[in-house]
mmCIF file with all atom_site columns, C-alpha atoms in Angstrom:
data_model
loop_
_atom_site.group_PDB
_atom_site.id
_atom_site.type_symbol
_atom_site.label_atom_id
_atom_site.label_alt_id
_atom_site.label_comp_id
_atom_site.label_asym_id
_atom_site.label_entity_id
_atom_site.label_seq_id
_atom_site.pdbx_PDB_ins_code
_atom_site.Cartn_x
_atom_site.Cartn_y
_atom_site.Cartn_z
_atom_site.occupancy
_atom_site.B_iso_or_equiv
_atom_site.pdbx_formal_charge
_atom_site.auth_seq_id
_atom_site.auth_comp_id
_atom_site.auth_asym_id
_atom_site.auth_atom_id
_atom_site.pdbx_PDB_model_num
ATOM 1   C CA . UNK A 1 1   ? -12.579 -21.923 -1.397  1.00 0.00 ? 1   UNK A CA 1
ATOM 2   C CA . UNK A 1 2   ? -12.278 -20.144 1.913   1.00 0.00 ? 2   UNK A CA 1
ATOM 3   C CA . UNK A 1 3   ? -14.436 -17.062 2.355   1.00 0.00 ? 3   UNK A CA 1
ATOM 4   C CA . UNK A 1 4   ? -14.024 -14.105 4.677   1.00 0.00 ? 4   UNK A CA 1
ATOM 5   C CA . UNK A 1 5   ? -16.765 -11.741 5.753   1.00 0.00 ? 5   UNK A CA 1
ATOM 6   C CA . UNK A 1 6   ? -16.432 -8.149  6.955   1.00 0.00 ? 6   UNK A CA 1
ATOM 7   C CA . UNK A 1 7   ? -18.995 -5.457  7.712   1.00 0.00 ? 7   UNK A CA 1
ATOM 8   C CA . UNK A 1 8   ? -19.343 -3.065  4.801   1.00 0.00 ? 8   UNK A CA 1
ATOM 9   C CA . UNK A 1 9   ? -18.853 -0.024  6.996   1.00 0.00 ? 9   UNK A CA 1
ATOM 10  C CA . UNK A 1 10  ? -18.148 1.091   10.546  1.00 0.00 ? 10  UNK A CA 1
ATOM 11  C CA . UNK A 1 11  ? -18.695 4.597   11.888  1.00 0.00 ? 11  UNK A CA 1
ATOM 12  C CA . UNK A 1 12  ? -16.959 5.883   14.993  1.00 0.00 ? 12  UNK A CA 1
ATOM 13  C CA . UNK A 1 13  ? -16.584 9.210   16.784  1.00 0.00 ? 13  UNK A CA 1
ATOM 14  C CA . UNK A 1 14  ? -13.116 10.672  17.342  1.00 0.00 ? 14  UNK A CA 1
ATOM 15  C CA . UNK A 1 15  ? -11.532 9.387   20.512  1.00 0.00 ? 15  UNK A CA 1
ATOM 16  C CA . UNK A 1 16  ? -13.718 6.289   20.616  1.00 0.00 ? 16  UNK A CA 1
ATOM 17  C CA . UNK A 1 17  ? -12.912 2.686   19.745  1.00 0.00 ? 17  UNK A CA 1
ATOM 18  C CA . UNK A 1 18  ? -13.586 1.031   16.386  1.00 0.00 ? 18  UNK A CA 1
ATOM 19  C CA . UNK A 1 19  ? -13.804 -2.751  16.114  1.00 0.00 ? 19  UNK A CA 1
ATOM 20  C CA . UNK A 1 20  ? -13.679 -4.342  12.670  1.00 0.00 ? 20  UNK A CA 1
ATOM 21  C CA . UNK A 1 21  ? -14.573 -7.997  12.458  1.00 0.00 ? 21  UNK A CA 1
ATOM 22  C CA . UNK A 1 22  ? -13.395 -10.603 9.964   1.00 0.00 ? 22  UNK A CA 1
ATOM 23  C CA . UNK A 1 23  ? -15.388 -13.809 9.953   1.00 0.00 ? 23  UNK A CA 1
ATOM 24  C CA . UNK A 1 24  ? -14.358 -17.195 8.595   1.00 0.00 ? 24  UNK A CA 1
ATOM 25  C CA . UNK A 1 25  ? -14.801 -20.871 9.383   1.00 0.00 ? 25  UNK A CA 1
ATOM 26  C CA . UNK A 1 26  ? -12.463 -21.674 12.280  1.00 0.00 ? 26  UNK A CA 1
ATOM 27  C CA . UNK A 1 27  ? -10.433 -18.584 11.450  1.00 0.00 ? 27  UNK A CA 1
ATOM 28  C CA . UNK A 1 28  ? -8.891  -18.775 14.907  1.00 0.00 ? 28  UNK A CA 1
ATOM 29  C CA . UNK A 1 29  ? -6.707  -21.623 13.632  1.00 0.00 ? 29  UNK A CA 1
ATOM 30  C CA . UNK A 1 30  ? -5.236  -19.411 10.923  1.00 0.00 ? 30  UNK A CA 1
ATOM 31  C CA . UNK A 1 31  ? -2.874  -16.437 10.924  1.00 0.00 ? 31  UNK A CA 1
ATOM 32  C CA . UNK A 1 32  ? -4.716  -13.229 10.015  1.00 0.00 ? 32  UNK A CA 1
ATOM 33  C CA . UNK A 1 33  ? -3.253  -9.968  8.766   1.00 0.00 ? 33  UNK A CA 1
ATOM 34  C CA . UNK A 1 34  ? -4.804  -6.528  8.362   1.00 0.00 ? 34  UNK A CA 1
ATOM 35  C CA . UNK A 1 35  ? -4.194  -3.701  5.897   1.00 0.00 ? 35  UNK A CA 1
ATOM 36  C CA . UNK A 1 36  ? -5.221  -0.056  5.867   1.00 0.00 ? 36  UNK A CA 1
ATOM 37  C CA . UNK A 1 37  ? -5.875  1.624   2.532   1.00 0.00 ? 37  UNK A CA 1
ATOM 38  C CA . UNK A 1 38  ? -6.593  5.311   2.048   1.00 0.00 ? 38  UNK A CA 1
ATOM 39  C CA . UNK A 1 39  ? -7.973  6.609   -1.271  1.00 0.00 ? 39  UNK A CA 1
ATOM 40  C CA . UNK A 1 40  ? -5.459  6.509   -4.106  1.00 0.00 ? 40  UNK A CA 1
ATOM 41  C CA . UNK A 1 41  ? -2.807  4.785   -2.013  1.00 0.00 ? 41  UNK A CA 1
ATOM 42  C CA . UNK A 1 42  ? -1.435  1.273   -1.811  1.00 0.00 ? 42  UNK A CA 1
ATOM 43  C CA . UNK A 1 43  ? -2.471  -0.846  1.170   1.00 0.00 ? 43  UNK A CA 1
ATOM 44  C CA . UNK A 1 44  ? -0.318  -0.662  4.290   1.00 0.00 ? 44  UNK A CA 1
ATOM 45  C CA . UNK A 1 45  ? 0.166   -3.528  6.730   1.00 0.00 ? 45  UNK A CA 1
ATOM 46  C CA . UNK A 1 46  ? -1.117  -2.561  10.192  1.00 0.00 ? 46  UNK A CA 1
ATOM 47  C CA . UNK A 1 47  ? -1.357  -5.950  11.953  1.00 0.00 ? 47  UNK A CA 1
ATOM 48  C CA . UNK A 1 48  ? 0.273   -9.267  11.095  1.00 0.00 ? 48  UNK A CA 1
ATOM 49  C CA . UNK A 1 49  ? 0.048   -12.729 12.609  1.00 0.00 ? 49  UNK A CA 1
ATOM 50  C CA . UNK A 1 50  ? -3.253  -11.903 14.380  1.00 0.00 ? 50  UNK A CA 1
ATOM 51  C CA . UNK A 1 51  ? -1.921  -9.305  16.789  1.00 0.00 ? 51  UNK A CA 1
ATOM 52  C CA . UNK A 1 52  ? 1.621   -8.197  15.905  1.00 0.00 ? 52  UNK A CA 1
ATOM 53  C CA . UNK A 1 53  ? 2.200   -4.575  15.000  1.00 0.00 ? 53  UNK A CA 1
ATOM 54  C CA . UNK A 1 54  ? 4.807   -3.564  12.389  1.00 0.00 ? 54  UNK A CA 1
ATOM 55  C CA . UNK A 1 55  ? 7.250   -0.852  13.331  1.00 0.00 ? 55  UNK A CA 1
ATOM 56  C CA . UNK A 1 56  ? 5.770   2.577   12.775  1.00 0.00 ? 56  UNK A CA 1
ATOM 57  C CA . UNK A 1 57  ? 2.182   1.506   13.404  1.00 0.00 ? 57  UNK A CA 1
ATOM 58  C CA . UNK A 1 58  ? 0.660   3.227   16.463  1.00 0.00 ? 58  UNK A CA 1
ATOM 59  C CA . UNK A 1 59  ? -0.119  1.188   19.563  1.00 0.00 ? 59  UNK A CA 1
ATOM 60  C CA . UNK A 1 60  ? -3.741  2.242   19.078  1.00 0.00 ? 60  UNK A CA 1
ATOM 61  C CA . UNK A 1 61  ? -3.987  -0.562  16.514  1.00 0.00 ? 61  UNK A CA 1
ATOM 62  C CA . UNK A 1 62  ? -4.400  -4.052  17.939  1.00 0.00 ? 62  UNK A CA 1
ATOM 63  C CA . UNK A 1 63  ? -5.722  -7.396  16.791  1.00 0.00 ? 63  UNK A CA 1
ATOM 64  C CA . UNK A 1 64  ? -7.146  -10.625 18.124  1.00 0.00 ? 64  UNK A CA 1
ATOM 65  C CA . UNK A 1 65  ? -8.292  -13.897 16.602  1.00 0.00 ? 65  UNK A CA 1
ATOM 66  C CA . UNK A 1 66  ? -10.332 -16.710 18.079  1.00 0.00 ? 66  UNK A CA 1
ATOM 67  C CA . UNK A 1 67  ? -13.024 -19.143 17.041  1.00 0.00 ? 67  UNK A CA 1
ATOM 68  C CA . UNK A 1 68  ? -14.700 -17.898 13.874  1.00 0.00 ? 68  UNK A CA 1
ATOM 69  C CA . UNK A 1 69  ? -13.820 -14.200 14.202  1.00 0.00 ? 69  UNK A CA 1
ATOM 70  C CA . UNK A 1 70  ? -10.713 -12.061 13.956  1.00 0.00 ? 70  UNK A CA 1
ATOM 71  C CA . UNK A 1 71  ? -10.945 -8.471  15.163  1.00 0.00 ? 71  UNK A CA 1
ATOM 72  C CA . UNK A 1 72  ? -8.991  -5.327  14.375  1.00 0.00 ? 72  UNK A CA 1
ATOM 73  C CA . UNK A 1 73  ? -9.388  -2.742  17.120  1.00 0.00 ? 73  UNK A CA 1
ATOM 74  C CA . UNK A 1 74  ? -8.530  0.907   16.700  1.00 0.00 ? 74  UNK A CA 1
ATOM 75  C CA . UNK A 1 75  ? -8.456  2.771   20.024  1.00 0.00 ? 75  UNK A CA 1
ATOM 76  C CA . UNK A 1 76  ? -8.715  6.540   20.445  1.00 0.00 ? 76  UNK A CA 1
ATOM 77  C CA . UNK A 1 77  ? -9.724  6.905   16.825  1.00 0.00 ? 77  UNK A CA 1
ATOM 78  C CA . UNK A 1 78  ? -8.367  9.886   14.916  1.00 0.00 ? 78  UNK A CA 1
ATOM 79  C CA . UNK A 1 79  ? -9.538  11.520  11.702  1.00 0.00 ? 79  UNK A CA 1
ATOM 80  C CA . UNK A 1 80  ? -6.491  10.073  9.928   1.00 0.00 ? 80  UNK A CA 1
ATOM 81  C CA . UNK A 1 81  ? -7.733  6.522   10.635  1.00 0.00 ? 81  UNK A CA 1
ATOM 82  C CA . UNK A 1 82  ? -10.534 6.979   8.117   1.00 0.00 ? 82  UNK A CA 1
ATOM 83  C CA . UNK A 1 83  ? -9.787  4.349   5.479   1.00 0.00 ? 83  UNK A CA 1
ATOM 84  C CA . UNK A 1 84  ? -10.704 0.944   4.113   1.00 0.00 ? 84  UNK A CA 1
ATOM 85  C CA . UNK A 1 85  ? -9.456  -2.022  6.146   1.00 0.00 ? 85  UNK A CA 1
ATOM 86  C CA . UNK A 1 86  ? -8.928  -5.527  4.746   1.00 0.00 ? 86  UNK A CA 1
ATOM 87  C CA . UNK A 1 87  ? -8.289  -8.795  6.524   1.00 0.00 ? 87  UNK A CA 1
ATOM 88  C CA . UNK A 1 88  ? -6.120  -11.386 4.786   1.00 0.00 ? 88  UNK A CA 1
ATOM 89  C CA . UNK A 1 89  ? -4.904  -14.904 5.262   1.00 0.00 ? 89  UNK A CA 1
ATOM 90  C CA . UNK A 1 90  ? -3.349  -17.949 3.615   1.00 0.00 ? 90  UNK A CA 1
ATOM 91  C CA . UNK A 1 91  ? -5.762  -20.798 2.950   1.00 0.00 ? 91  UNK A CA 1
ATOM 92  C CA . UNK A 1 92  ? -3.775  -23.989 3.557   1.00 0.00 ? 92  UNK A CA 1
ATOM 93  C CA . UNK A 1 93  ? -6.435  -26.084 1.804   1.00 0.00 ? 93  UNK A CA 1
ATOM 94  C CA . UNK A 1 94  ? -5.882  -24.418 -1.567  1.00 0.00 ? 94  UNK A CA 1
ATOM 95  C CA . UNK A 1 95  ? -2.447  -22.835 -0.960  1.00 0.00 ? 95  UNK A CA 1
ATOM 96  C CA . UNK A 1 96  ? -3.985  -19.550 -2.039  1.00 0.00 ? 96  UNK A CA 1
ATOM 97  C CA . UNK A 1 97  ? -4.234  -16.160 -0.390  1.00 0.00 ? 97  UNK A CA 1
ATOM 98  C CA . UNK A 1 98  ? -7.661  -14.756 0.508   1.00 0.00 ? 98  UNK A CA 1
ATOM 99  C CA . UNK A 1 99  ? -8.776  -11.190 1.258   1.00 0.00 ? 99  UNK A CA 1
ATOM 100 C CA . UNK A 1 100 ? -11.882 -10.090 3.063   1.00 0.00 ? 100 UNK A CA 1
ATOM 101 C CA . UNK A 1 101 ? -14.220 -7.736  1.168   1.00 0.00 ? 101 UNK A CA 1
ATOM 102 C CA . UNK A 1 102 ? -13.047 -4.727  3.163   1.00 0.00 ? 102 UNK A CA 1
ATOM 103 C CA . UNK A 1 103 ? -14.603 -2.390  5.732   1.00 0.00 ? 103 UNK A CA 1
ATOM 104 C CA . UNK A 1 104 ? -14.871 1.343   5.283   1.00 0.00 ? 104 UNK A CA 1
ATOM 105 C CA . UNK A 1 105 ? -14.201 3.150   8.554   1.00 0.00 ? 105 UNK A CA 1
ATOM 106 C CA . UNK A 1 106 ? -15.766 6.583   8.788   1.00 0.00 ? 106 UNK A CA 1
ATOM 107 C CA . UNK A 1 107 ? -14.766 8.995   11.538  1.00 0.00 ? 107 UNK A CA 1
ATOM 108 C CA . UNK A 1 108 ? -17.780 11.104  12.463  1.00 0.00 ? 108 UNK A CA 1
ATOM 109 C CA . UNK B 2 1   ? 14.400  0.415   3.218   1.00 0.00 ? 1   UNK B CA 1
ATOM 110 C CA . UNK B 2 2   ? 12.927  -2.124  0.827   1.00 0.00 ? 2   UNK B CA 1
ATOM 111 C CA . UNK B 2 3   ? 11.025  -0.621  -2.077  1.00 0.00 ? 3   UNK B CA 1
ATOM 112 C CA . UNK B 2 4   ? 9.007   -2.090  -4.898  1.00 0.00 ? 4   UNK B CA 1
ATOM 113 C CA . UNK B 2 5   ? 8.783   0.224   -7.904  1.00 0.00 ? 5   UNK B CA 1
ATOM 114 C CA . UNK B 2 6   ? 6.196   -0.531  -10.554 1.00 0.00 ? 6   UNK B CA 1
ATOM 115 C CA . UNK B 2 7   ? 5.917   0.454   -14.199 1.00 0.00 ? 7   UNK B CA 1
ATOM 116 C CA . UNK B 2 8   ? 3.760   3.283   -15.452 1.00 0.00 ? 8   UNK B CA 1
ATOM 117 C CA . UNK B 2 9   ? 0.045   3.248   -16.295 1.00 0.00 ? 9   UNK B CA 1
ATOM 118 C CA . UNK B 2 10  ? -1.139  1.494   -19.453 1.00 0.00 ? 10  UNK B CA 1
ATOM 119 C CA . UNK B 2 11  ? -4.132  1.830   -21.780 1.00 0.00 ? 11  UNK B CA 1
ATOM 120 C CA . UNK B 2 12  ? -4.954  -1.290  -23.750 1.00 0.00 ? 12  UNK B CA 1
ATOM 121 C CA . UNK B 2 13  ? -7.585  -2.404  -26.230 1.00 0.00 ? 13  UNK B CA 1
ATOM 122 C CA . UNK B 2 14  ? -9.870  -5.340  -25.508 1.00 0.00 ? 14  UNK B CA 1
ATOM 123 C CA . UNK B 2 15  ? -8.353  -8.648  -26.590 1.00 0.00 ? 15  UNK B CA 1
ATOM 124 C CA . UNK B 2 16  ? -4.773  -7.449  -26.216 1.00 0.00 ? 16  UNK B CA 1
ATOM 125 C CA . UNK B 2 17  ? -2.211  -8.222  -23.507 1.00 0.00 ? 17  UNK B CA 1
ATOM 126 C CA . UNK B 2 18  ? -0.484  -6.083  -20.899 1.00 0.00 ? 18  UNK B CA 1
ATOM 127 C CA . UNK B 2 19  ? 2.754   -6.533  -18.981 1.00 0.00 ? 19  UNK B CA 1
ATOM 128 C CA . UNK B 2 20  ? 3.307   -4.787  -15.646 1.00 0.00 ? 20  UNK B CA 1
ATOM 129 C CA . UNK B 2 21  ? 6.732   -4.826  -14.004 1.00 0.00 ? 21  UNK B CA 1
ATOM 130 C CA . UNK B 2 22  ? 7.875   -4.593  -10.381 1.00 0.00 ? 22  UNK B CA 1
ATOM 131 C CA . UNK B 2 23  ? 11.507  -3.677  -9.617  1.00 0.00 ? 23  UNK B CA 1
ATOM 132 C CA . UNK B 2 24  ? 12.716  -5.050  -6.286  1.00 0.00 ? 24  UNK B CA 1
ATOM 133 C CA . UNK B 2 25  ? 15.558  -3.963  -4.030  1.00 0.00 ? 25  UNK B CA 1
ATOM 134 C CA . UNK B 2 26  ? 17.671  -5.376  -1.243  1.00 0.00 ? 26  UNK B CA 1
ATOM 135 C CA . UNK B 2 27  ? 17.458  -9.132  -0.681  1.00 0.00 ? 27  UNK B CA 1
ATOM 136 C CA . UNK B 2 28  ? 13.830  -9.335  -1.827  1.00 0.00 ? 28  UNK B CA 1
ATOM 137 C CA . UNK B 2 29  ? 14.622  -11.248 -4.993  1.00 0.00 ? 29  UNK B CA 1
ATOM 138 C CA . UNK B 2 30  ? 16.691  -13.914 -3.238  1.00 0.00 ? 30  UNK B CA 1
ATOM 139 C CA . UNK B 2 31  ? 14.796  -14.314 0.034   1.00 0.00 ? 31  UNK B CA 1
ATOM 140 C CA . UNK B 2 32  ? 11.133  -13.669 -0.611  1.00 0.00 ? 32  UNK B CA 1
ATOM 141 C CA . UNK B 2 33  ? 8.312   -14.207 -3.059  1.00 0.00 ? 33  UNK B CA 1
ATOM 142 C CA . UNK B 2 34  ? 6.573   -11.469 -5.027  1.00 0.00 ? 34  UNK B CA 1
ATOM 143 C CA . UNK B 2 35  ? 2.817   -11.550 -5.258  1.00 0.00 ? 35  UNK B CA 1
ATOM 144 C CA . UNK B 2 36  ? 0.313   -9.632  -7.389  1.00 0.00 ? 36  UNK B CA 1
ATOM 145 C CA . UNK B 2 37  ? -2.972  -8.161  -6.207  1.00 0.00 ? 37  UNK B CA 1
ATOM 146 C CA . UNK B 2 38  ? -5.442  -6.144  -8.250  1.00 0.00 ? 38  UNK B CA 1
ATOM 147 C CA . UNK B 2 39  ? -8.208  -3.717  -7.349  1.00 0.00 ? 39  UNK B CA 1
ATOM 148 C CA . UNK B 2 40  ? -10.994 -2.787  -9.720  1.00 0.00 ? 40  UNK B CA 1
ATOM 149 C CA . UNK B 2 41  ? -12.665 0.646   -9.523  1.00 0.00 ? 41  UNK B CA 1
ATOM 150 C CA . UNK B 2 42  ? -14.437 0.880   -6.189  1.00 0.00 ? 42  UNK B CA 1
ATOM 151 C CA . UNK B 2 43  ? -13.698 -2.787  -5.515  1.00 0.00 ? 43  UNK B CA 1
ATOM 152 C CA . UNK B 2 44  ? -11.726 -4.747  -2.934  1.00 0.00 ? 44  UNK B CA 1
ATOM 153 C CA . UNK B 2 45  ? -8.360  -6.457  -3.148  1.00 0.00 ? 45  UNK B CA 1
ATOM 154 C CA . UNK B 2 46  ? -8.044  -9.606  -5.248  1.00 0.00 ? 46  UNK B CA 1
ATOM 155 C CA . UNK B 2 47  ? -5.023  -11.915 -5.094  1.00 0.00 ? 47  UNK B CA 1
ATOM 156 C CA . UNK B 2 48  ? -3.869  -13.021 -8.551  1.00 0.00 ? 48  UNK B CA 1
ATOM 157 C CA . UNK B 2 49  ? -0.759  -15.098 -7.989  1.00 0.00 ? 49  UNK B CA 1
ATOM 158 C CA . UNK B 2 50  ? 2.894   -15.001 -7.092  1.00 0.00 ? 50  UNK B CA 1
ATOM 159 C CA . UNK B 2 51  ? 6.403   -16.198 -7.810  1.00 0.00 ? 51  UNK B CA 1
ATOM 160 C CA . UNK B 2 52  ? 9.405   -17.289 -5.784  1.00 0.00 ? 52  UNK B CA 1
ATOM 161 C CA . UNK B 2 53  ? 12.158  -15.764 -7.925  1.00 0.00 ? 53  UNK B CA 1
ATOM 162 C CA . UNK B 2 54  ? 15.026  -17.824 -6.568  1.00 0.00 ? 54  UNK B CA 1
ATOM 163 C CA . UNK B 2 55  ? 13.218  -21.065 -7.468  1.00 0.00 ? 55  UNK B CA 1
ATOM 164 C CA . UNK B 2 56  ? 11.202  -19.664 -10.384 1.00 0.00 ? 56  UNK B CA 1
ATOM 165 C CA . UNK B 2 57  ? 8.085   -21.366 -9.012  1.00 0.00 ? 57  UNK B CA 1
ATOM 166 C CA . UNK B 2 58  ? 4.658   -19.830 -9.465  1.00 0.00 ? 58  UNK B CA 1
ATOM 167 C CA . UNK B 2 59  ? 1.244   -20.103 -7.833  1.00 0.00 ? 59  UNK B CA 1
ATOM 168 C CA . UNK B 2 60  ? -1.890  -18.655 -9.456  1.00 0.00 ? 60  UNK B CA 1
ATOM 169 C CA . UNK B 2 61  ? -5.403  -18.025 -8.262  1.00 0.00 ? 61  UNK B CA 1
ATOM 170 C CA . UNK B 2 62  ? -7.797  -20.403 -9.966  1.00 0.00 ? 62  UNK B CA 1
ATOM 171 C CA . UNK B 2 63  ? -9.629  -17.749 -11.944 1.00 0.00 ? 63  UNK B CA 1
ATOM 172 C CA . UNK B 2 64  ? -6.429  -16.377 -13.500 1.00 0.00 ? 64  UNK B CA 1
ATOM 173 C CA . UNK B 2 65  ? -4.706  -19.688 -14.141 1.00 0.00 ? 65  UNK B CA 1
ATOM 174 C CA . UNK B 2 66  ? -5.109  -19.669 -17.922 1.00 0.00 ? 66  UNK B CA 1
ATOM 175 C CA . UNK B 2 67  ? -4.745  -15.963 -18.609 1.00 0.00 ? 67  UNK B CA 1
ATOM 176 C CA . UNK B 2 68  ? -1.912  -14.736 -16.391 1.00 0.00 ? 68  UNK B CA 1
ATOM 177 C CA . UNK B 2 69  ? 1.834   -15.382 -16.375 1.00 0.00 ? 69  UNK B CA 1
ATOM 178 C CA . UNK B 2 70  ? 4.254   -14.160 -13.714 1.00 0.00 ? 70  UNK B CA 1
ATOM 179 C CA . UNK B 2 71  ? 7.972   -14.180 -14.481 1.00 0.00 ? 71  UNK B CA 1
ATOM 180 C CA . UNK B 2 72  ? 11.178  -13.082 -12.773 1.00 0.00 ? 72  UNK B CA 1
ATOM 181 C CA . UNK B 2 73  ? 14.403  -11.673 -14.244 1.00 0.00 ? 73  UNK B CA 1
ATOM 182 C CA . UNK B 2 74  ? 17.298  -12.226 -11.869 1.00 0.00 ? 74  UNK B CA 1
ATOM 183 C CA . UNK B 2 75  ? 19.625  -9.986  -13.888 1.00 0.00 ? 75  UNK B CA 1
ATOM 184 C CA . UNK B 2 76  ? 17.499  -6.920  -13.116 1.00 0.00 ? 76  UNK B CA 1
ATOM 185 C CA . UNK B 2 77  ? 15.683  -7.987  -9.938  1.00 0.00 ? 77  UNK B CA 1
ATOM 186 C CA . UNK B 2 78  ? 12.391  -7.418  -11.734 1.00 0.00 ? 78  UNK B CA 1
ATOM 187 C CA . UNK B 2 79  ? 9.169   -9.435  -11.575 1.00 0.00 ? 79  UNK B CA 1
ATOM 188 C CA . UNK B 2 80  ? 6.592   -9.097  -14.331 1.00 0.00 ? 80  UNK B CA 1
ATOM 189 C CA . UNK B 2 81  ? 2.882   -9.825  -14.607 1.00 0.00 ? 81  UNK B CA 1
ATOM 190 C CA . UNK B 2 82  ? 1.351   -10.522 -18.008 1.00 0.00 ? 82  UNK B CA 1
ATOM 191 C CA . UNK B 2 83  ? -2.413  -10.582 -18.461 1.00 0.00 ? 83  UNK B CA 1
ATOM 192 C CA . UNK B 2 84  ? -3.766  -11.804 -21.801 1.00 0.00 ? 84  UNK B CA 1
ATOM 193 C CA . UNK B 2 85  ? -7.112  -11.503 -23.583 1.00 0.00 ? 85  UNK B CA 1
ATOM 194 C CA . UNK B 2 86  ? -7.981  -8.298  -21.764 1.00 0.00 ? 86  UNK B CA 1
ATOM 195 C CA . UNK B 2 87  ? -11.591 -7.198  -21.269 1.00 0.00 ? 87  UNK B CA 1
ATOM 196 C CA . UNK B 2 88  ? -13.084 -4.143  -19.608 1.00 0.00 ? 88  UNK B CA 1
ATOM 197 C CA . UNK B 2 89  ? -13.342 -6.247  -16.430 1.00 0.00 ? 89  UNK B CA 1
ATOM 198 C CA . UNK B 2 90  ? -9.539  -6.154  -16.207 1.00 0.00 ? 90  UNK B CA 1
ATOM 199 C CA . UNK B 2 91  ? -9.508  -2.384  -15.760 1.00 0.00 ? 91  UNK B CA 1
ATOM 200 C CA . UNK B 2 92  ? -7.892  -2.076  -12.337 1.00 0.00 ? 92  UNK B CA 1
ATOM 201 C CA . UNK B 2 93  ? -4.911  -0.975  -10.309 1.00 0.00 ? 93  UNK B CA 1
ATOM 202 C CA . UNK B 2 94  ? -2.376  -3.787  -10.160 1.00 0.00 ? 94  UNK B CA 1
ATOM 203 C CA . UNK B 2 95  ? -0.097  -4.007  -7.124  1.00 0.00 ? 95  UNK B CA 1
ATOM 204 C CA . UNK B 2 96  ? 2.960   -6.105  -6.468  1.00 0.00 ? 96  UNK B CA 1
ATOM 205 C CA . UNK B 2 97  ? 3.942   -6.896  -2.887  1.00 0.00 ? 97  UNK B CA 1
ATOM 206 C CA . UNK B 2 98  ? 6.636   -8.815  -1.042  1.00 0.00 ? 98  UNK B CA 1
ATOM 207 C CA . UNK B 2 99  ? 5.512   -12.025 0.632   1.00 0.00 ? 99  UNK B CA 1
ATOM 208 C CA . UNK B 2 100 ? 7.176   -14.904 2.466   1.00 0.00 ? 100 UNK B CA 1
ATOM 209 C CA . UNK B 2 101 ? 9.063   -17.349 0.284   1.00 0.00 ? 101 UNK B CA 1
ATOM 210 C CA . UNK B 2 102 ? 7.143   -20.419 1.374   1.00 0.00 ? 102 UNK B CA 1
ATOM 211 C CA . UNK B 2 103 ? 3.575   -19.210 1.308   1.00 0.00 ? 103 UNK B CA 1
ATOM 212 C CA . UNK B 2 104 ? 1.446   -17.915 4.083   1.00 0.00 ? 104 UNK B CA 1
ATOM 213 C CA . UNK B 2 105 ? 2.374   -14.743 5.872   1.00 0.00 ? 105 UNK B CA 1
ATOM 214 C CA . UNK B 2 106 ? 1.695   -11.122 5.110   1.00 0.00 ? 106 UNK B CA 1
ATOM 215 C CA . UNK B 2 107 ? 2.330   -8.718  2.252   1.00 0.00 ? 107 UNK B CA 1
ATOM 216 C CA . UNK B 2 108 ? 4.799   -5.948  3.044   1.00 0.00 ? 108 UNK B CA 1
ATOM 217 C CA . UNK B 2 109 ? 5.814   -3.685  1.470   1.00 0.00 ? 109 UNK B CA 1
ATOM 218 C CA . UNK B 2 110 ? 3.617   -2.980  -1.557  1.00 0.00 ? 110 UNK B CA 1
ATOM 219 C CA . UNK B 2 111 ? 4.467   -1.298  -4.817  1.00 0.00 ? 111 UNK B CA 1
ATOM 220 C CA . UNK B 2 112 ? 2.815   2.004   -5.659  1.00 0.00 ? 112 UNK B CA 1
ATOM 221 C CA . UNK B 2 113 ? 0.337   0.381   -8.053  1.00 0.00 ? 113 UNK B CA 1
ATOM 222 C CA . UNK B 2 114 ? -0.083  0.465   -11.823 1.00 0.00 ? 114 UNK B CA 1
ATOM 223 C CA . UNK B 2 115 ? -3.373  1.501   -13.399 1.00 0.00 ? 115 UNK B CA 1
ATOM 224 C CA . UNK B 2 116 ? -4.355  -0.585  -16.390 1.00 0.00 ? 116 UNK B CA 1
ATOM 225 C CA . UNK B 2 117 ? -7.285  0.735   -18.411 1.00 0.00 ? 117 UNK B CA 1
ATOM 226 C CA . UNK B 2 118 ? -8.913  -1.504  -21.004 1.00 0.00 ? 118 UNK B CA 1
ATOM 227 C CA . UNK B 2 119 ? -10.880 0.488   -23.501 1.00 0.00 ? 119 UNK B CA 1
ATOM 228 C CA . UNK B 2 120 ? -11.547 0.612   -27.214 1.00 0.00 ? 120 UNK B CA 1
#
């Protein structure tokens, strides 16, 4: 099975930049997606295919993926960005989907 | 706008089964797959399996292979998830989501979630 790692939590001050990492063996060769989930709500797609942003998602959200780490970057963080963030990919070895354990972003 | 509308919350006894439904709209049923993800209390997201309705082909996560069945009803555009032999560990919110037909890709949109509580 393919495993993904994420930091349990990230804290950031308003207006600053939050970087959430997603680690996996040679993850740079895979297509990574990111979801935002606020309490009591369904997850929402914020980045797909490493760095593409769905319509309606602010430009403050960006993504990158290389080597063994994918990164979700949130610029000019706002209070409304406080949420859990999950990375996600398709494991071609097993033909199964995999989620990272999630990162809780706290806005100070 | 594509929407996935799920069935209401359920309370089940240990050892019983539960069926959760997901009503699709637009061309979802004919052009995409529907996947199921669950989230236990305070836990992360866990992929369970999915179905390509137009081909009626399924793909299950290893740990759910023998206890979960996903089906599709083309007459109503509805996909259903059945989980058997429930235990307290199955207490979770169950989400359906639209995914690419041929595997890979991202999940978007998601249903609103269905809470299943397993308790005696």
